[in-house]
C-alpha positions as a printed Julia matrix, in Angstrom:
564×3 Matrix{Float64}:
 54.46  214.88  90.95
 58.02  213.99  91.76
 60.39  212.87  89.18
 60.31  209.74  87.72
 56.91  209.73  88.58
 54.68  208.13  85.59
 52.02  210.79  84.96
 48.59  209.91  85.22
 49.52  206.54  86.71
 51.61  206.96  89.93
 54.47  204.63  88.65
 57.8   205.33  89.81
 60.51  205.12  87.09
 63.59  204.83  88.79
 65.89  205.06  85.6
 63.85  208.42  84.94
 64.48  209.87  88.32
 68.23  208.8   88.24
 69.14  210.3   84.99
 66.78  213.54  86.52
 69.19  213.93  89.37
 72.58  213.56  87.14
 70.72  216.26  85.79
 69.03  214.95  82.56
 72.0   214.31  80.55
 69.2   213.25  77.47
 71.18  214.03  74.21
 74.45  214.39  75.99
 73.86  210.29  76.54
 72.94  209.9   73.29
 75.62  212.15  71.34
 78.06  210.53  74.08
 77.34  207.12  72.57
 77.78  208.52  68.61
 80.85  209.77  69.37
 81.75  206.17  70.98
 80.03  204.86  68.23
 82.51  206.16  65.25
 85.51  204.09  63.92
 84.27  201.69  66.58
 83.61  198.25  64.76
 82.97  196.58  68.1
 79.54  195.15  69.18
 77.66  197.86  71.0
 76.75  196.18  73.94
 80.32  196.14  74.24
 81.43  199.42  74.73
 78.5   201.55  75.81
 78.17  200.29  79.23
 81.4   202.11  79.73
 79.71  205.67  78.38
 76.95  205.39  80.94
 79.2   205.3   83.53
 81.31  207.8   82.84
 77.87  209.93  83.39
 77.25  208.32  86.06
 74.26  206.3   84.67
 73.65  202.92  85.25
 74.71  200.05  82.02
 70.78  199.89  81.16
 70.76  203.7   80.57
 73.17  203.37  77.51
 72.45  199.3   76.3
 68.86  200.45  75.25
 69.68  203.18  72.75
 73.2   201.29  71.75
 71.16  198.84  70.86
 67.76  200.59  69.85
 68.83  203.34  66.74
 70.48  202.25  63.55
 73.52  204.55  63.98
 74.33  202.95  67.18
 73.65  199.54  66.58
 75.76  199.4   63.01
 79.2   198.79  62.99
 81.41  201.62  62.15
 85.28  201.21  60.29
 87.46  204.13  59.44
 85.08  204.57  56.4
 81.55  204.47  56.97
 79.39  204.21  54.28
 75.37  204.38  54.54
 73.31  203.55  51.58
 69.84  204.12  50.95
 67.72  201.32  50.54
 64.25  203.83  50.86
 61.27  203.56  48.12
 63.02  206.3   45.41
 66.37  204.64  45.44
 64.92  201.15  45.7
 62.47  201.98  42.18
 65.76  203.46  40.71
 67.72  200.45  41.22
 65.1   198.12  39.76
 64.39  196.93  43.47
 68.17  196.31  43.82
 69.47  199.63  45.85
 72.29  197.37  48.02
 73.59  194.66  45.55
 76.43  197.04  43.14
 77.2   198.97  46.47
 77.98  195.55  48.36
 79.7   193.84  45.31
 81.93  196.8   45.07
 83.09  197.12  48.72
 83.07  193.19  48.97
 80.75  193.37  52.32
 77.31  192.87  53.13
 75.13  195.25  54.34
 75.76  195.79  58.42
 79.42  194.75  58.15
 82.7   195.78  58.55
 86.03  194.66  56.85
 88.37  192.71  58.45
 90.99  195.44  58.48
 88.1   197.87  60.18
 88.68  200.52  56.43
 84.98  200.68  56.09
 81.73  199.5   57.0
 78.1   199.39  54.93
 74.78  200.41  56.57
 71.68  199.77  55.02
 69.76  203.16  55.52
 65.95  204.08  55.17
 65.97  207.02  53.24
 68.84  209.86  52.8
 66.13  212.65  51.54
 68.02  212.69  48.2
 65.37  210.89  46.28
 65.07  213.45  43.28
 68.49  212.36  42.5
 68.38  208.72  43.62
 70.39  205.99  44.04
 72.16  207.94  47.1
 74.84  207.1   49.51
 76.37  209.09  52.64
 80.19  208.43  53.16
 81.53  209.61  55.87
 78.63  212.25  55.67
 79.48  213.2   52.33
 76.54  212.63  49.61
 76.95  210.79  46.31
 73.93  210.54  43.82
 73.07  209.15  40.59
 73.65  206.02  38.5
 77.78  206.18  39.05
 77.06  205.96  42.6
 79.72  202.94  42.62
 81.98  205.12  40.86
 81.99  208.06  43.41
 82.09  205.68  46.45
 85.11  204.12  45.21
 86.79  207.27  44.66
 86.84  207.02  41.06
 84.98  208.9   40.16
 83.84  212.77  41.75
 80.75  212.95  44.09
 77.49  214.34  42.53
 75.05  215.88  45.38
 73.29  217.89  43.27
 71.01  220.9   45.64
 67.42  220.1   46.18
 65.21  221.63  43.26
 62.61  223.41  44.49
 59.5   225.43  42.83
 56.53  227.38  43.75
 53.42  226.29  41.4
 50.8   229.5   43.34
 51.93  232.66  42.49
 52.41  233.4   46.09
 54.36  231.15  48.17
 53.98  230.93  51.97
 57.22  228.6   52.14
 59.31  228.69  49.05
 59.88  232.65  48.76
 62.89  233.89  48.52
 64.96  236.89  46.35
 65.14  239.8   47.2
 61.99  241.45  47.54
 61.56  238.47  49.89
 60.91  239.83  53.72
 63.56  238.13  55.94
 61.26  235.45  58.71
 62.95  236.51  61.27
 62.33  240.18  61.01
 58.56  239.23  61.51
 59.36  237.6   64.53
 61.34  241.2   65.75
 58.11  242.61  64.57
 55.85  240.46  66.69
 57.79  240.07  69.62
 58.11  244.14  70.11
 54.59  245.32  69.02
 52.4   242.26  69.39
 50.93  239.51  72.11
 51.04  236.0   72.19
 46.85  236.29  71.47
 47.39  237.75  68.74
 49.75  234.87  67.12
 47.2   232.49  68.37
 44.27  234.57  66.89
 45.51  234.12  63.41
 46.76  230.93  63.89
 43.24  229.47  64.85
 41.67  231.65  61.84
 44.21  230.07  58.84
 42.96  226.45  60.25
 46.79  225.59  59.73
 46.76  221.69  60.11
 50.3   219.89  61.15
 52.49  219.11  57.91
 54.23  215.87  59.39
 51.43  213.0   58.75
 49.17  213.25  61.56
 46.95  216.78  60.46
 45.8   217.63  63.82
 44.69  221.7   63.73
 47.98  223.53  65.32
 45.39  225.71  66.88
 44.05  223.39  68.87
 47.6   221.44  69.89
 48.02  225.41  71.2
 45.26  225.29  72.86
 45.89  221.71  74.8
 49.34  222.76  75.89
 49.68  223.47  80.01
 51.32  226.64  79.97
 53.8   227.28  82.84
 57.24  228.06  83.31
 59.15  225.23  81.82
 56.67  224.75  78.36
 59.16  223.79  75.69
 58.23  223.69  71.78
 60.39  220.75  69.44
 60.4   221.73  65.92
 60.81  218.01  64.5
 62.93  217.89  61.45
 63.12  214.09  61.5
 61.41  213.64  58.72
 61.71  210.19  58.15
 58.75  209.1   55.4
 61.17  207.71  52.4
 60.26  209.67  49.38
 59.79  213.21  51.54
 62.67  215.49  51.44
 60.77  218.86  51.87
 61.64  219.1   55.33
 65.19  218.7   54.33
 65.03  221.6   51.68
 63.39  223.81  53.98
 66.1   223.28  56.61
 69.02  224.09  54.62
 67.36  226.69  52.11
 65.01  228.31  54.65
 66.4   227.7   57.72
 65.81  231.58  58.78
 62.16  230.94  58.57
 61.75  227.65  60.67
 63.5   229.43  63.37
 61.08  232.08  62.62
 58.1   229.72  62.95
 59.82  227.48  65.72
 59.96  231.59  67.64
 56.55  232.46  66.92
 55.39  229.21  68.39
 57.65  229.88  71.47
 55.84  232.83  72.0
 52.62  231.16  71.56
 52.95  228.94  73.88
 54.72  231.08  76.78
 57.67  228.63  75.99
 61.22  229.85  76.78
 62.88  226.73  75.15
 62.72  225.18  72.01
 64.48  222.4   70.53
 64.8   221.14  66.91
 65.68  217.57  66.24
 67.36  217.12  62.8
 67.9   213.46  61.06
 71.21  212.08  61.3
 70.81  211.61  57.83
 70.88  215.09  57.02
 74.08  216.51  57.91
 74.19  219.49  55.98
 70.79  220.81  57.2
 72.21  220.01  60.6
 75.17  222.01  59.98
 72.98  224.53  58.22
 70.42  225.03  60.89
 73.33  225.68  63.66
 75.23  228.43  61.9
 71.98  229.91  61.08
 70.82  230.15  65.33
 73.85  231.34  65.73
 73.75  234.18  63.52
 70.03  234.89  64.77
 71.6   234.93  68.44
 74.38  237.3   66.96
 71.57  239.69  65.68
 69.43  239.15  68.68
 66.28  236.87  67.89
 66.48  234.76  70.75
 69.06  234.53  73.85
 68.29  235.84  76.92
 67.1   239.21  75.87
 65.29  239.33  72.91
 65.44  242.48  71.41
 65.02  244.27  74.18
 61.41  242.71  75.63
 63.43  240.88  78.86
 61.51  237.8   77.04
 64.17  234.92  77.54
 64.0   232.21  74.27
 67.07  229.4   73.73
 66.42  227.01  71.37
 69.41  223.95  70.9
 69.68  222.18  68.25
 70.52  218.41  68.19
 70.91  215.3   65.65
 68.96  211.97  65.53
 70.39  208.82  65.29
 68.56  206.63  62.92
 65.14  205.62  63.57
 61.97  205.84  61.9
 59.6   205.62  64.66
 61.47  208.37  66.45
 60.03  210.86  64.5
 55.9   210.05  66.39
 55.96  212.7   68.84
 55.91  211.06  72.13
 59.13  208.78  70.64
 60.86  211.84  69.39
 60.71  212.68  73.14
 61.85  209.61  74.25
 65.06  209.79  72.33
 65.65  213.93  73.66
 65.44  212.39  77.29
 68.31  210.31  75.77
 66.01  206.93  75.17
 64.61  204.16  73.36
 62.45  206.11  70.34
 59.05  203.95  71.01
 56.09  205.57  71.35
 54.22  205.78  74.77
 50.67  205.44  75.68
 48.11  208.39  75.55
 47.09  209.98  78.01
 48.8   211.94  79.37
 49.35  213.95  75.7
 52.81  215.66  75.75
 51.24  219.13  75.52
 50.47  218.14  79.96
 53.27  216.08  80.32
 56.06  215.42  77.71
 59.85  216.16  78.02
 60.97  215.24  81.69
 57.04  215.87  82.21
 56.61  219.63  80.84
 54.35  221.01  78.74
 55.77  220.47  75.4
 54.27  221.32  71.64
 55.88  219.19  68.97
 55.35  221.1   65.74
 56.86  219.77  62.25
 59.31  221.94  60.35
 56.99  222.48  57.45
 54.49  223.46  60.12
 56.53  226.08  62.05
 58.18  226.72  58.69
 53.86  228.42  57.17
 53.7   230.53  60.8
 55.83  233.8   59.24
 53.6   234.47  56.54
 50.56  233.37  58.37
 51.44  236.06  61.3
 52.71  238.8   58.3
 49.93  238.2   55.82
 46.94  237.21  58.19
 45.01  234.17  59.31
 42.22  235.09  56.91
 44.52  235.3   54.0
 46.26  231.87  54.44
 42.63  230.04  55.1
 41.55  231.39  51.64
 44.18  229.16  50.03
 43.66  225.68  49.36
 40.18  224.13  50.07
 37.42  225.64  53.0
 38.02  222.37  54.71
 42.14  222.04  54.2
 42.92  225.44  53.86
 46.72  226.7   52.61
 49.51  225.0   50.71
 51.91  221.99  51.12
 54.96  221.2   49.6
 55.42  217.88  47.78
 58.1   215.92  46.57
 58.53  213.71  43.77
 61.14  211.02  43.26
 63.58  210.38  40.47
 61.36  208.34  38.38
 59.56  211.58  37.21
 60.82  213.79  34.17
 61.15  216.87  36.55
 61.84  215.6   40.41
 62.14  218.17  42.97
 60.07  219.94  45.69
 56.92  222.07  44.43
 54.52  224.4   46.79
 50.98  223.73  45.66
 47.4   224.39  46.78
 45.48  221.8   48.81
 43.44  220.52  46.59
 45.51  220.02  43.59
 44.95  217.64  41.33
 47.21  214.49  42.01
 46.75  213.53  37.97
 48.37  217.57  37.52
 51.27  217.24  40.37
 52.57  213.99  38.46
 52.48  214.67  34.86
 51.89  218.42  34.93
 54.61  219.44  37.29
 56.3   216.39  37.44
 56.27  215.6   33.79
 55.23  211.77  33.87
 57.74  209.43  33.87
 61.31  210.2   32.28
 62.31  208.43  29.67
 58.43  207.49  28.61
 58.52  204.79  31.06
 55.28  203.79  32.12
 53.71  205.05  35.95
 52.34  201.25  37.35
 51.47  202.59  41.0
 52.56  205.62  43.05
 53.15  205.37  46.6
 52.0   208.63  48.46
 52.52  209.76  51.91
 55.41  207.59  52.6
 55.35  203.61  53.11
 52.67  203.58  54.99
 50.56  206.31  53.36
 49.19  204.51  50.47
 49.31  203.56  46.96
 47.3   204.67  43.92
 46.82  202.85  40.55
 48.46  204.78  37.47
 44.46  205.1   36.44
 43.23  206.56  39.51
 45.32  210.08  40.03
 41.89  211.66  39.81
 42.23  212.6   43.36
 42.65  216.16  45.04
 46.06  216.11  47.35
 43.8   216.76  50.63
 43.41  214.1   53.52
 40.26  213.28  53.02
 39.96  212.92  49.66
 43.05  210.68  49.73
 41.54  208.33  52.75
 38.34  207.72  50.46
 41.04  206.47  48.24
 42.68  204.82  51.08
 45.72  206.74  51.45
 47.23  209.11  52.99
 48.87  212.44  52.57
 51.51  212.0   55.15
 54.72  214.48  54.2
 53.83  214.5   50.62
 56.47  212.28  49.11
 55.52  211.39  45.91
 57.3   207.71  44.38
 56.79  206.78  41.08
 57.44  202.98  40.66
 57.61  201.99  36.48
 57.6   198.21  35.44
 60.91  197.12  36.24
 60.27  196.12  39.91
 57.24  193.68  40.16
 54.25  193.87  42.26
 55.98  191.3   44.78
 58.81  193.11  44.94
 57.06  195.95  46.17
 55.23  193.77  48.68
 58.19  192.45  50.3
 60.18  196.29  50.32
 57.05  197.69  52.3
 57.14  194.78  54.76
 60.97  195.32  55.15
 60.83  198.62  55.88
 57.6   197.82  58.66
 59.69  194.9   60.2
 63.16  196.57  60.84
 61.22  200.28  61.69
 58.51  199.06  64.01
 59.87  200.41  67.4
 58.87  197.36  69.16
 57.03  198.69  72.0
 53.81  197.14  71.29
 54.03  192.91  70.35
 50.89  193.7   68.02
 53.86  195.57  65.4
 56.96  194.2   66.53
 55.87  190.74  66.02
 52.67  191.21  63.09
 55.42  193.27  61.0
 57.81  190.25  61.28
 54.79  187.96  60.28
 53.84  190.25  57.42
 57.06  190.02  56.18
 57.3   186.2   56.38
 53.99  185.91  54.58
 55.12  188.6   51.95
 58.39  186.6   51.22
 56.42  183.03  50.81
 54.83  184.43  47.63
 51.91  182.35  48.64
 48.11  183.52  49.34
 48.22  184.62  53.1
 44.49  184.03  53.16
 43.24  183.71  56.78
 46.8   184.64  58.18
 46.94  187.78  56.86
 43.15  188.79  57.87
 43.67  188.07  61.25
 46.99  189.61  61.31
 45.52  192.91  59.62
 42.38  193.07  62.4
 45.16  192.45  65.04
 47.56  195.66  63.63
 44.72  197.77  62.87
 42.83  197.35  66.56
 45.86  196.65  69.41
 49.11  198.33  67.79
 49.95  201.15  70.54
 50.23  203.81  67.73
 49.85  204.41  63.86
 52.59  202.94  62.17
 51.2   199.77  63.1
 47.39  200.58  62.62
 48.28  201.84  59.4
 50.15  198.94  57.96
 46.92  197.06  56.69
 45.53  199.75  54.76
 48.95  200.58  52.96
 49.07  196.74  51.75
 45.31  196.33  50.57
 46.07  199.89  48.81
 48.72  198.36  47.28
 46.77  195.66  46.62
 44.29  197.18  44.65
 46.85  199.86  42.71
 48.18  196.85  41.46
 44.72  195.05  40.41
 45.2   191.5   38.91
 49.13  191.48  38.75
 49.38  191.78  42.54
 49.42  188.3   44.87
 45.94  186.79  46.0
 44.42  187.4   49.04
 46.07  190.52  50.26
 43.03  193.05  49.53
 41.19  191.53  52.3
């Protein structure tokens, strides 16, 4: 198949096959148009036109992701300041993350003052929610309630380091010390005295399921993928579910071992590329993550010798630019070939066809992140931990509404009731727990009475929720039920990628019904069997049962008619 080809269908995509002979300039379009993009307080269909040609692209190439991701679309002044409006900063604020940040720069959210100083973006989550209410200026972090204060300049930043804690005794992602066994010596270990079988072998006996939302057995993605000569592996480290910030721990903390794991998938897979994307919204672990492949280069982990074996492995690693729906795998694709982030119709899966049509594995960070100690320690031993049908351990985080926010490494299985007022203490202050939001937005809600649940997927979807990234937000009493409501639709309306009209235009309807305060009745049924049965992937088929969990966490206080 040619490229530009559509797989599967015979389509010609001519912008595809242009951009294939200008030979694939993918990020370099898209960090092209961020470096455009800064101090630039212009409209972006203004000035990115002029970036696509000097790539020789046509104006289309550049308008769509100008226009498409939040970093490109904002404004930018001297200053720019991004705030985060995501579900742990929005319960800190009483529902009010923007309004002091606004009344203290004297702009509105997506504006820039009329000398160009400084702009304000309205962000989705900065992956500081243990210390929430957060801000990024000019990539710099401030937390905490003087977050006014410290953007001002009056007062001095607080970014306090993501707390982190194993809760098993043995951890297969939080160890570290010194009797700790550097990641990437297992992968010199593996790539000199073992065989890709091997790695697969105890891969398909832990029953290692993906970390990033969807579960699908990593065994089996393995098994799926086409090998040939130009099979690439993405570790995705846009972890974009507001209330996770594991990911982001991992990637500046650990960053040795998802390299490790992001290698040992490599080898697999009979990849000799890999690629990491990171969230614009972490710049440290960006940072992080760069010196540390260049120091496992240095030492000779992956160039195009490793260690000896003539095995050739180059990984690159490369920022997002502000989208939710990037993060979905075939979207996340979309945006490396220097796109729109929507998601694409299945089939073809990317493990046949994904970036510029190779084989490619997309594997989340917390994923790649368990494959060390699962190739050190054995298949056998990792499937022992958890429960027989969701064997190992996942990290979860909890926001700043508990006593003791951070990260913690638990079994499957574990008691939801223990992770929230065991670990996390209950709510600080003695406030009281009214709902807890789990798996992100659209993972699902349970009622402060009904944390009876084990942290597993399927115990969670009797529940109806989901364990997504295992971001844990407390909400207390001082943001109503309809306040809630109208946050969740707000996030769904300005996320949904819009490549499907059953999400771009149902989560602009949602909203609209959410803000009315009225009962949606018939409205919102149809609009719920219409998400749930034509939106092109799950962040619109998911929608519905995130609002009637909601619904029902919230019992008799919530608004009628929305737990049909």
């Amino acid at each position: 198949m040619s490229d530009g080809q559509t797989a599967g269908a015979g389509r010609f995509d001519a912008l595809r096959a242009l951009a294939s002979r200008r030979e694939r300039p993918g990020d370099r379009l898209l960090d092209e148009l961020a470096r455009a993009r800064t101090g630039n307080a212009c409209d972006s269909t203004a000035w990115s036109p002029a970036v696509a040609a000097r790539l020789g692209l046509p104006a289309a190439s550049a308008l769509g992701p100008a226009t498409f991701y939040a970093d490109l679309a904002a404004p930018h002044g001297r200053r720019h300041v991004r705030v985060c409006t995501g579900a742990a900063c929005f319960a800190a604020t009483a529902g009010h993350p923007l309004d002091a940040v606004e009344q203290e720069l004297g702009l509105r959210a997506g504006g820039v003052s009329p000398d160009g100083a400084v702009s304000l973006q309205a962000v989705r989550c900065l992956g500081h929610c243990y210390a929430a209410p957060a801000a990024l200026t000019d990539g710099q972090a401030c937390t905490g309630p003087g977050l006014t204060g410290q953007i001002a300049g009056r007062a001095p930043r607080t970014a306090p380091s993501v707390p982190g804690a194993d809760t098993t005794g043995d951890p297969v992602l939080l160890g570290s010390g010194p009797a700790a066994v550097d990641p990437l010596e297992i992968w010199r270990r593996t790539v000199t005295t073992s065989d890709p079988e091997e790695v697969r072998e105890h891969v398909a006996a832990s029953g290692l399921r993906g970390r990033g939302g969807a579960g699908y057995g990593v065994a089996a993605k393995w098994r799926a993928v086409r090998r040939a000569d130009d099979t690439v592996v993405v570790a995705n480290g846009d972890e974009g579910d507001p209330g996770s910030y594991a990911d982001r721990l991992l990637m500046e903390v650990h960053p040795r071992r998802v390299l490790a794991g992001l290698a040992l998938a490599c080898f697999a897979c009979g990849a000799a590329r890999g690629r990491v994307l990171v969230r614009s919204e972490y710049p440290t672990a960006l940072a992080t993550l760069r010196r540390a492949y260049e120091r496992a280069c240095e030492e000779g982990h992956f160039g195009r010798d490793v260690h000896g074996t003539g095995r050739v492995l180059e990984v690159e690693v490369g920022a997002g630019h502000g989208s939710y729906v990037a993060g979905e795998e075939t979207a996340l694709i979309a945006s490396l070939e220097g796109g729109r982030g929507c998601a694409r119709a299945r089939p073809p899966y990317p493990t046949e066809r994904g970036l510029w049509d190779a084989p490619t594995v997309v594997g989340n960070v917390e994923t790649l992140a368990a494959l060390p100690w699962i190739v050190s320690r054995g298949g056998a031993a990792y499937a022992r931990r958890g429960t027989p049908s969701e064997p190992g351990t996942k990290l979860v985080s909890l926001s700043e509404r508990f006593a003791r926010p951070g990260v913690y490494e638990v079994e499957l299985g574990t008691s939801v009731e223990h992770i929230v007022h065991g670990l996390g203490g209950g709510l600080r202050e003695g406030a009281r727990l009214a709902v807890l939001q789990i798996g992100g937005p659209l993972g699902g809600f349970l009622p402060a009475d009904g944390l009876d649940v084990a942290l597993a997927d399927a115990e969670l979807a009797a529940r109806g929720a989901a364990l997504g990234h295992g971001g844990l937000v407390a909400f207390d009493d001082s943001v109503g039920p309809a306040d809630v409501l109208r946050h969740t639709w707000q996030f769904a309306a300005a996320e949904s990628c819009g490549a499907c009209s059953p999400c771009r235009v149902g989560s602009r309807l949602g909203l609209e019904l959410a803000t009315a305060g009225e009962d949606p009745g018939e409205d919102w049924v149809r609009l719920a069997r219409v998400l749930e049965e034509a939106s092109l992937c799950a962040f619109g088929r998911r929608l519905p049962a995130a609002v009637r969990g909601l619904a029902r966490a919230y019992g008799q206080r919530f608004p009628a008619g929305w737990a049909s």
